[in-house]
XYZ file of C-alpha atoms in Angstrom:
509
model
C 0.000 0.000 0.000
C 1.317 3.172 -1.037
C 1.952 6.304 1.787
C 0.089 9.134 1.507
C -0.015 12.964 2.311
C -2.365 15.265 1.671
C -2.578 19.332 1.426
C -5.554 20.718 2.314
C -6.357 24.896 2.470
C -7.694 27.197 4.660
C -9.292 28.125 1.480
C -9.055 28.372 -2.303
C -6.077 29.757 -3.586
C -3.779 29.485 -0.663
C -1.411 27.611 -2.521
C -2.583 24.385 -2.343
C -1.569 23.368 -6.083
C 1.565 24.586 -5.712
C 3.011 22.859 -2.798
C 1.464 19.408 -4.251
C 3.498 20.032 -7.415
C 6.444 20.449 -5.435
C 6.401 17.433 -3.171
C 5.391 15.622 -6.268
C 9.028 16.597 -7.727
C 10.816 16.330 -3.863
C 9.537 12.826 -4.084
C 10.932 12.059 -7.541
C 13.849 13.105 -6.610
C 13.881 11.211 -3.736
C 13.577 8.093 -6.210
C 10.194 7.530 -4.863
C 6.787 6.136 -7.539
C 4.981 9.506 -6.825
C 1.808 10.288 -8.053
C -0.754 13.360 -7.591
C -4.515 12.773 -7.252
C -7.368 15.509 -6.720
C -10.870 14.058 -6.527
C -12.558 16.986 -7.683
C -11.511 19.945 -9.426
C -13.770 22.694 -10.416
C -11.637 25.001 -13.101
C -12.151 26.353 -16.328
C -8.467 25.404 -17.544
C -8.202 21.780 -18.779
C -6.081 18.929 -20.568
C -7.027 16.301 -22.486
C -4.855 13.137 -22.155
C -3.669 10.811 -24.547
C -6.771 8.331 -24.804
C -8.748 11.629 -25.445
C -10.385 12.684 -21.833
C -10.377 15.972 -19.498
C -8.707 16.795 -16.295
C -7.747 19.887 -14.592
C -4.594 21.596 -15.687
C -2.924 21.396 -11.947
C -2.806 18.001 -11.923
C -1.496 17.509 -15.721
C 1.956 20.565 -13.948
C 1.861 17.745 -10.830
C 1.966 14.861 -13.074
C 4.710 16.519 -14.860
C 6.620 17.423 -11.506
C 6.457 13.887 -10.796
C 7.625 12.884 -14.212
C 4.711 11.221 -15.361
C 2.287 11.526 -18.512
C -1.704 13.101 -17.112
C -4.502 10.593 -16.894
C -7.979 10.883 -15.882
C -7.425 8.828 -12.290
C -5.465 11.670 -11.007
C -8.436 13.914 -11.253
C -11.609 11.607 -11.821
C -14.443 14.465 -10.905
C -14.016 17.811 -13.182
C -16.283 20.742 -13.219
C -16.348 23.392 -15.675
C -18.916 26.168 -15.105
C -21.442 27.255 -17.369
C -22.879 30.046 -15.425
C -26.186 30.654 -13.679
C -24.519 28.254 -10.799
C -24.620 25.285 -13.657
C -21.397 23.419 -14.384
C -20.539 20.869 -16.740
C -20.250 17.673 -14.797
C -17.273 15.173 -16.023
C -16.863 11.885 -14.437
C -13.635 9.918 -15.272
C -12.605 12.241 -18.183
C -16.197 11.731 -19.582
C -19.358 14.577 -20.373
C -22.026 13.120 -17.876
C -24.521 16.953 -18.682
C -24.795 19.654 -17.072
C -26.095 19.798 -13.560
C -26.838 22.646 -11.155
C -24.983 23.086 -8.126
C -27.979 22.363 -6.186
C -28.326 19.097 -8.330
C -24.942 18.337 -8.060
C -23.762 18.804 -4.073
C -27.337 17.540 -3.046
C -27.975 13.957 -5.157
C -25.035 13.579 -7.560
C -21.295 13.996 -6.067
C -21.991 11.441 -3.551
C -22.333 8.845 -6.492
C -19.389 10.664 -8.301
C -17.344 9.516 -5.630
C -17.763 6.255 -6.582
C -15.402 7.332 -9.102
C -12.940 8.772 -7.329
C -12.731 4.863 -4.798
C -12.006 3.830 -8.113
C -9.197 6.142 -8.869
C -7.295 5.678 -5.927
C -7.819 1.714 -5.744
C -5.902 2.068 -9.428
C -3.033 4.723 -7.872
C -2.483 3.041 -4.655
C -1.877 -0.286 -6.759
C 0.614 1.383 -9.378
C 2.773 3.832 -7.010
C 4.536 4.160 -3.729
C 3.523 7.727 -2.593
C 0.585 9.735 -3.261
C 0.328 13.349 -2.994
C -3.213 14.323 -2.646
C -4.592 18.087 -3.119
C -7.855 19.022 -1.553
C -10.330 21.965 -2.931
C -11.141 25.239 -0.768
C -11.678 24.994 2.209
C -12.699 21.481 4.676
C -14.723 23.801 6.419
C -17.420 24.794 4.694
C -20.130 23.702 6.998
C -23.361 24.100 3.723
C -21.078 21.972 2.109
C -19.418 19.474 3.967
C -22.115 16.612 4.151
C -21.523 16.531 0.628
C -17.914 16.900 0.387
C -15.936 14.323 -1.870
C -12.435 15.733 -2.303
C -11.337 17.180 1.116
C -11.850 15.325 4.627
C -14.028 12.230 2.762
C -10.943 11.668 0.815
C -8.553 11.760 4.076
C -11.031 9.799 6.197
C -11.312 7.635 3.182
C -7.757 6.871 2.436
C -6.586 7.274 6.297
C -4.230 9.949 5.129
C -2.648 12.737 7.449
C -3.377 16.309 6.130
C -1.619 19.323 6.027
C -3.307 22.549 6.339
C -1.758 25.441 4.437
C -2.312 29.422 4.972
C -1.429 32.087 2.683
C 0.024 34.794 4.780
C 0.367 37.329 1.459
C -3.443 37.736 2.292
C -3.453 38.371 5.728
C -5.311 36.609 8.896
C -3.141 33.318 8.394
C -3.029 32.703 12.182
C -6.935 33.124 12.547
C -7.389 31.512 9.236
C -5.647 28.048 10.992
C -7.211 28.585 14.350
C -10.632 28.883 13.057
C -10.257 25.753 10.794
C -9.470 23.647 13.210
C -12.007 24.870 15.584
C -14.409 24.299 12.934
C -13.313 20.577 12.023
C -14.726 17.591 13.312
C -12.474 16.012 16.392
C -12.522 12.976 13.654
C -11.270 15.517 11.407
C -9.133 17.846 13.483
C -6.941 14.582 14.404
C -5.975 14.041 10.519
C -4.052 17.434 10.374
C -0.577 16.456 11.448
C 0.827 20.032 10.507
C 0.649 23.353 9.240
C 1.798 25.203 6.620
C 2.293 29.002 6.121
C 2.888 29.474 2.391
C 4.081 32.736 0.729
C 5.387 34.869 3.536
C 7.345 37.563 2.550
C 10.632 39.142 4.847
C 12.795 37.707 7.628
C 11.216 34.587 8.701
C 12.760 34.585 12.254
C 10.401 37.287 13.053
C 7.703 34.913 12.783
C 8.989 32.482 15.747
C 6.837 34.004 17.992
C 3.524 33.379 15.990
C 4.900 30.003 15.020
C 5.104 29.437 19.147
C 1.739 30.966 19.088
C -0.150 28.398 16.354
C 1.741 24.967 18.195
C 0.809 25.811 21.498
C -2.645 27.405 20.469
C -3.268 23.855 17.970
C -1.342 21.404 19.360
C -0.296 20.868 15.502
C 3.320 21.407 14.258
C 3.990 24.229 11.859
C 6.019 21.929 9.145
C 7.264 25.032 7.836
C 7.035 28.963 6.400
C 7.239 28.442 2.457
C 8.386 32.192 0.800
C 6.808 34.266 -1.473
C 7.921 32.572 -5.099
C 8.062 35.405 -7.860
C 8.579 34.119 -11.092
C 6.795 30.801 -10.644
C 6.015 29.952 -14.165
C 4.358 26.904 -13.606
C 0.472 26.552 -15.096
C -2.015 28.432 -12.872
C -5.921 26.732 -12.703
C -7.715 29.245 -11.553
C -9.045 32.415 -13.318
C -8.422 34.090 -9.957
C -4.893 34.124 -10.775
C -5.663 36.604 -13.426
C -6.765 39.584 -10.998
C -2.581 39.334 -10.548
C -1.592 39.934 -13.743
C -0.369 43.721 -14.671
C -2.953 45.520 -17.260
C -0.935 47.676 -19.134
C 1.037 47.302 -22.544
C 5.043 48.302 -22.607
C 5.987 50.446 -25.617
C 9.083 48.719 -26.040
C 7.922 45.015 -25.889
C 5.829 43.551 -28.145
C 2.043 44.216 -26.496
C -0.168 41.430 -27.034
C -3.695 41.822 -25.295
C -6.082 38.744 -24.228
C -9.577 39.575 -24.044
C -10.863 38.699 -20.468
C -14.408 37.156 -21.345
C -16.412 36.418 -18.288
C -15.945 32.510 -19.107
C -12.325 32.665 -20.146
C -11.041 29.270 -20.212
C -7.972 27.779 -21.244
C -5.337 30.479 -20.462
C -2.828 28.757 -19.663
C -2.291 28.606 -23.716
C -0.739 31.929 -23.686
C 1.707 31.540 -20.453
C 4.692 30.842 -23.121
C 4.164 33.886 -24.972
C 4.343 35.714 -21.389
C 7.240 33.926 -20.896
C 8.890 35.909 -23.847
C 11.614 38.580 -22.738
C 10.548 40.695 -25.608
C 6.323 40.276 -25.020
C 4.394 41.982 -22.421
C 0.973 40.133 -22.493
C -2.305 41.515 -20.467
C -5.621 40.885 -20.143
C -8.143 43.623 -21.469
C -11.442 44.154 -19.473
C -12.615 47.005 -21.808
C -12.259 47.917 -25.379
C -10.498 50.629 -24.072
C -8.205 48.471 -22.739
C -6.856 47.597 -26.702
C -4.881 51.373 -27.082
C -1.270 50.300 -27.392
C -1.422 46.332 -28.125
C -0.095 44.838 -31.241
C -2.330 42.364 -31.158
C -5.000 41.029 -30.170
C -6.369 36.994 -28.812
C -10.069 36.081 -28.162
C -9.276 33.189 -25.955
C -11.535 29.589 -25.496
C -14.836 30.116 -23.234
C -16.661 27.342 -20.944
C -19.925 29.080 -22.706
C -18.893 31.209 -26.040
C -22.324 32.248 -26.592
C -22.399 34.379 -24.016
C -19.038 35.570 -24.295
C -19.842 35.886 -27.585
C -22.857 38.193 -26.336
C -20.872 40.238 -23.574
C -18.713 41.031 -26.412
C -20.982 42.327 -28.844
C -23.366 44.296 -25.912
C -19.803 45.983 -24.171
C -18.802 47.481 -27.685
C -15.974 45.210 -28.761
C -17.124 44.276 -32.248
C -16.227 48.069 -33.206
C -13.313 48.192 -31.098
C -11.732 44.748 -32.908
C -12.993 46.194 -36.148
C -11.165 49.784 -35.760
C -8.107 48.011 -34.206
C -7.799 45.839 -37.330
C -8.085 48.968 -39.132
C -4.764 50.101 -38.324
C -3.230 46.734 -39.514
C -3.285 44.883 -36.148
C -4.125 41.444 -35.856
C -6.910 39.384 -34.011
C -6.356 35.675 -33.621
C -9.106 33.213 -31.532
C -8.262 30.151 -30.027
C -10.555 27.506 -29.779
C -14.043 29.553 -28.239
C -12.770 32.598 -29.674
C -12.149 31.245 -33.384
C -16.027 30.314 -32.794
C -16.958 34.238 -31.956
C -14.901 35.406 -34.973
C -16.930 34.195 -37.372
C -20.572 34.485 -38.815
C -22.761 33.354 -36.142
C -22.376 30.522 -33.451
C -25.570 28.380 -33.138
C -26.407 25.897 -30.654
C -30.095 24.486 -31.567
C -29.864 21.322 -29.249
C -29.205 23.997 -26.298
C -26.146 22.182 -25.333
C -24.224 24.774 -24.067
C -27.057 27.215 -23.050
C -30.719 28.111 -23.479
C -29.819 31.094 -26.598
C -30.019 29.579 -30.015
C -27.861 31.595 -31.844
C -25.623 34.371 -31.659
C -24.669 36.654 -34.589
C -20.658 36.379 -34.559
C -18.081 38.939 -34.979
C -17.643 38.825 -38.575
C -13.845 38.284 -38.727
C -14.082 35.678 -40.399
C -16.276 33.879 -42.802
C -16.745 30.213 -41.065
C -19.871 29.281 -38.635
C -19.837 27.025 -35.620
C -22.795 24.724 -34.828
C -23.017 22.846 -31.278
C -22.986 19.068 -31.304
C -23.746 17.202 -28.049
C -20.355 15.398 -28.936
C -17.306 17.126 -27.265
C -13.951 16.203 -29.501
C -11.556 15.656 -26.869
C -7.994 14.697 -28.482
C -4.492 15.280 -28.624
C -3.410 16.399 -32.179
C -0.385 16.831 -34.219
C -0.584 20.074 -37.111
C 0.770 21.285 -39.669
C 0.792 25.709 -40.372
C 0.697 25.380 -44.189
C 0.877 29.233 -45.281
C -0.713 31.555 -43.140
C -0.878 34.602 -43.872
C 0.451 36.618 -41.545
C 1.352 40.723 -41.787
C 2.874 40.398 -45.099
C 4.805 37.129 -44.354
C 3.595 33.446 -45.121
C 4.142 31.322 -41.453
C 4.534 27.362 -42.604
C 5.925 25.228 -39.643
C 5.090 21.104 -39.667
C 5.259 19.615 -36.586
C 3.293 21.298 -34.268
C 2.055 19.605 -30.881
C -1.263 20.433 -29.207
C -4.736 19.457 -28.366
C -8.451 19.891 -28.909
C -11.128 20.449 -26.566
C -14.840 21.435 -28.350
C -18.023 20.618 -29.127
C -18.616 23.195 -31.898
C -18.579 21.697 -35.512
C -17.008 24.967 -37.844
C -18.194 25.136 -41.364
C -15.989 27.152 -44.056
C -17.295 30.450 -45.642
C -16.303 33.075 -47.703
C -12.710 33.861 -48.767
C -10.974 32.306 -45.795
C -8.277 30.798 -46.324
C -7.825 27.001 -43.845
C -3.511 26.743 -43.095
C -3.970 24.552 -40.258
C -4.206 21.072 -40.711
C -4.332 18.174 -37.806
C -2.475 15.845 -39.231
C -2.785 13.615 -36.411
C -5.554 12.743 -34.098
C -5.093 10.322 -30.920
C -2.587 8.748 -32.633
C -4.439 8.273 -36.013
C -3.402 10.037 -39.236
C -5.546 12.579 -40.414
C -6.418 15.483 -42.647
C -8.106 17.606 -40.908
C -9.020 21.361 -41.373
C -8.567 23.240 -37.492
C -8.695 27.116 -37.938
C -9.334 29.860 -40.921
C -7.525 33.249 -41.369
C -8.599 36.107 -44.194
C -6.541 36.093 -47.068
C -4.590 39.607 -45.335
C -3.754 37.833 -42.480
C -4.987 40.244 -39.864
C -7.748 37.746 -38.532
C -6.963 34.171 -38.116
C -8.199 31.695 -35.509
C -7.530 27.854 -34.717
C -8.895 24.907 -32.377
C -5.675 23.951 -31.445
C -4.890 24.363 -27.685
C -1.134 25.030 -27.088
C 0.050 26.063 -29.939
C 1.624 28.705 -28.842
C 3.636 26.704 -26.565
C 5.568 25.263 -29.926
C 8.590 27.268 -29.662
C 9.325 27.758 -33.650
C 5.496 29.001 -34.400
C 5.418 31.378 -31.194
C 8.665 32.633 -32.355
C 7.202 33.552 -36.146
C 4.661 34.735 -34.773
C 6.361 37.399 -32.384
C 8.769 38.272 -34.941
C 5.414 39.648 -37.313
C 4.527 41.484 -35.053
C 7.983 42.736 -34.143
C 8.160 43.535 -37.956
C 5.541 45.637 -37.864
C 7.217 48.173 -35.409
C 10.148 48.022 -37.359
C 12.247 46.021 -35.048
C 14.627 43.035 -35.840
C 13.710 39.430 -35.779
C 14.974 37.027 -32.811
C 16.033 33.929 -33.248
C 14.183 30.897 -30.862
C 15.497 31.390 -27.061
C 12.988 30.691 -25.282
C 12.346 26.450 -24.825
C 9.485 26.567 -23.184
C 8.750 22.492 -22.128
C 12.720 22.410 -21.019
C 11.958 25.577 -18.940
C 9.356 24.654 -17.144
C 11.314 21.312 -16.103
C 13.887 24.002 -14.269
C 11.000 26.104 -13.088
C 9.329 22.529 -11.019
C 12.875 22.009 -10.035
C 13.637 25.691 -8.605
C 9.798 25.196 -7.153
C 10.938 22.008 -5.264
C 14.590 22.894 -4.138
C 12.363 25.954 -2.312
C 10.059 23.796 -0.782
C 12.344 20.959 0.645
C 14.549 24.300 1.990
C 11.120 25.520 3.826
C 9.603 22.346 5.293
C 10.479 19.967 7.654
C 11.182 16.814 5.655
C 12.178 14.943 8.239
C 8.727 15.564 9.862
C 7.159 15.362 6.853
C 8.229 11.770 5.771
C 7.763 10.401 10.124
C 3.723 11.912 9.703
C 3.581 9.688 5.777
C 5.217 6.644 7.557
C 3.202 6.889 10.426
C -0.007 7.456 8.706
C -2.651 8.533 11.085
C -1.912 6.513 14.169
């Protein structure tokens, strides 16, 4: 039977993902199997795997920390909202509908966590160590009865739990205290620890409030993790985006992303951020476009409402005037969809509006199929047009993740081409552009993170202001191998590992 740990929060966004990903890579280091496992993940961003199914993103950067390939049993419950407190419900990388919250936390999860008993029966088989990551908070009193990824999972499993605190947001301390005190005994005995994550300053000025939590808790602080700048490891939550600067740089290429209200997906454009000559934002308003040199409609968990906030907050003119000085527009995935004709969706499978008139960007319309296409792809870029240069790169590496069927129109022109689909050769249109090149749009997720094609493309739009082209730097797979490495030499500098492996052997005796 394999050991276990897991890291539960105080509540979302405490850091949670982050220290998972890190013991995941500790562990591998340590030549230990390691694997990560979430039960349930409710995110917008998310992966498909080889054999074609969905997880969250955070466990496809712990899987990589822990130097394995994603699959569905490290996150076997997904939910993507919809809106109007509806979220598609996906059991075991599988569409099961769309459910209500109320639908979902009162009659279904308990029978999703059926799937989840299956999950770890298959991990605890395969691997040595399991590093499990709880969601929010374990106490949330409306929701606990229902609960299938935080204490059920622990009480489940018989795992100890650490409890982690962002500091950065203040109330850490009361944040711990009032956990506990709201936890079960049952459930207050599984903590074995706590964890303050991103403090910033000298940490031997917190001794006294570390003395203050032990003898307060009874519960040993493991550890005070710093504040990691520069973290560059995928992010799940849209939340993360409220950190992000808003502001183009005149002397970097300025490349805005359109913050729809269902943005999903954008983790595609974290290698373009990456770029030392790219400052990437996210525009809120229209207004927002002055000074970008381009511009990407990103995927949506429900484009036609995006596609409907767009068109009622004034961006069709603004995308239309910015194109007008020669900038480009490019959609990925949901935001391909918007740039066309209309997007229409008569079996109401992604809401209860019919159709939506598109941007008119392009000349292709999207019709909703119950059927999401889940796959990894190869591609081919065969001559897009692209500010007076042709961009042709074979090779490319990505995925697909839609349920939209597009239909050519027009003049388009149709230079990308899956070439590969789950491991099966194909020819297979995936994205239009206009024959001038300054609006194209794909279905491929991650292309961007191919280094050659971002590179071509920066170096356009580095033509157009008259600067030189760079050659590729920038390697962005091999970089975020040093970035989980940096992540765990941090980590195992911060914690207790001594403690931490005596509370994993020990289990919850």
């Amino acid at each position: 039977m394999a050991q276990y740990i897991m890291l539960q929060g105080t509540s979302s966004h405490v850091g949670k993902s982050i220290i998972t990903t890190a013991l995941c890579r500790i562990f591998l280091q340590d030549g230990k199997k390691v694997v990560p496992f979430k039960a349930q993940n409710m995110a917008l961003n998310s992966y498909v795997t080889a054999d074609g199914r969905e997880m969250g993103r955070a466990q496809v950067a712990q899987a990589e920390a822990a130097g394995l390939l994603p699959m569905v049993a490290m996150n076997p419950v997904l939910l993507k909202p919809t809106g109007n407190a509806c979220s598609q419900v996906i059991i075991d990388g599988r569409s099961v509908g769309n459910m209500s919250a109320r639908d979902y936390h009162k009659g279904y999860s308990l029978k999703a966590f059926d799937a989840v008993k299956r999950a770890l029966a298959e991990l605890d088989k395969a691997y040595d160590t399991l590093v499990i990551e709880g969601a929010g908070s374990p106490a949330e009193i409306n929701l606990k009865d229902h609960d299938i990824v935080n204490m059920r999972v622990a009480k489940y499993l018989g795992a100890p739990v650490l409890l982690v605190a962002d500091i950065d947001r203040g109330g850490s301390l009361a944040a711990l205290v009032g956990t506990l005190e709201l936890l079960d005994p049952d459930e207050r005995d599984l903590v074995k620890g706590l964890v303050i994550n991103k403090f910033r300053g000298d940490v031997s000025l917190f001794t006294p409030a570390i003395d203050f939590l032990e003898k307060k808790t009874g519960k040993p602080v493991l550890g005070v993790v710093p504040y990691v700048d520069d973290l560059g490891i995928d992010e799940e939550d849209s939340v993360s985006l409220d950190d992000q600067e808003q502001r183009p740089a005149a002397d970097k290429v300025s490349i805005a992303v359109v913050q729809v209200p269902k943005i999903s997906n954008f983790t595609d454009f974290d290698s373009l951020a990456r770029e030392d000559d790219v400052a990437l934002y996210y525009a809120r308003h229209p207004s927002d476009l002055a000074g970008a040199d381009a511009v990407i409609l990103p995927g949506s968990k429900n484009t036609t409402e995006d596609l409907l906030f767009l068109r009622e907050n004034g961006w069709p003119q603004a995308l239309n005037d910015f194109m007008a000085q020669k900038k480009p527009v490019v959609g990925i995935c949901g935001g391909y969809q918007m740039m066309g004709e209309a997007v229409c969706d008569p079996e109401r499978t992604e809401s209860d509006i019919g159709r939506v008139e598109g941007l008119h960007l392009l000349g292709v319309t999207t019709t909703f199929v119950s059927r999401k296409l889940t796959s990894q792809v190869t591609a081919d870029c065969r001559e897009l047009p692209f500010l007076g240069e042709t961009l042709s790169i074979p090779d490319l590496s990505g995925y697909e993740i839609h349920m939209g069927r597009t239909e050519s129109g027009g003049d388009d022109v149709y230079p990308f081409i899956v070439t590969g689909r789950a491991g099966q050769p194909c020819q297979s249109p995936a994205g239009a552009a206009r024959k001038d090149g300054l609006a194209w749009g794909t279905y491929i997720h991650g292309l961007f993170d191919n280094d050659e094609f971002r590179r071509q493309f920066l170096n356009g739009l580095r033509k157009q202001k008259d600067w030189d082209a760079l050659p590729v730097t920038r390697h962005y797979r091999q970089e975020k191998e040093a970035k989980y490495d940096r992540l765990a030499r941090i980590v195992r500098q911060s914690l207790d590992m001594k403690r931490l492996r005596q509370i994993m052997e020990e289990g919850i005796q």
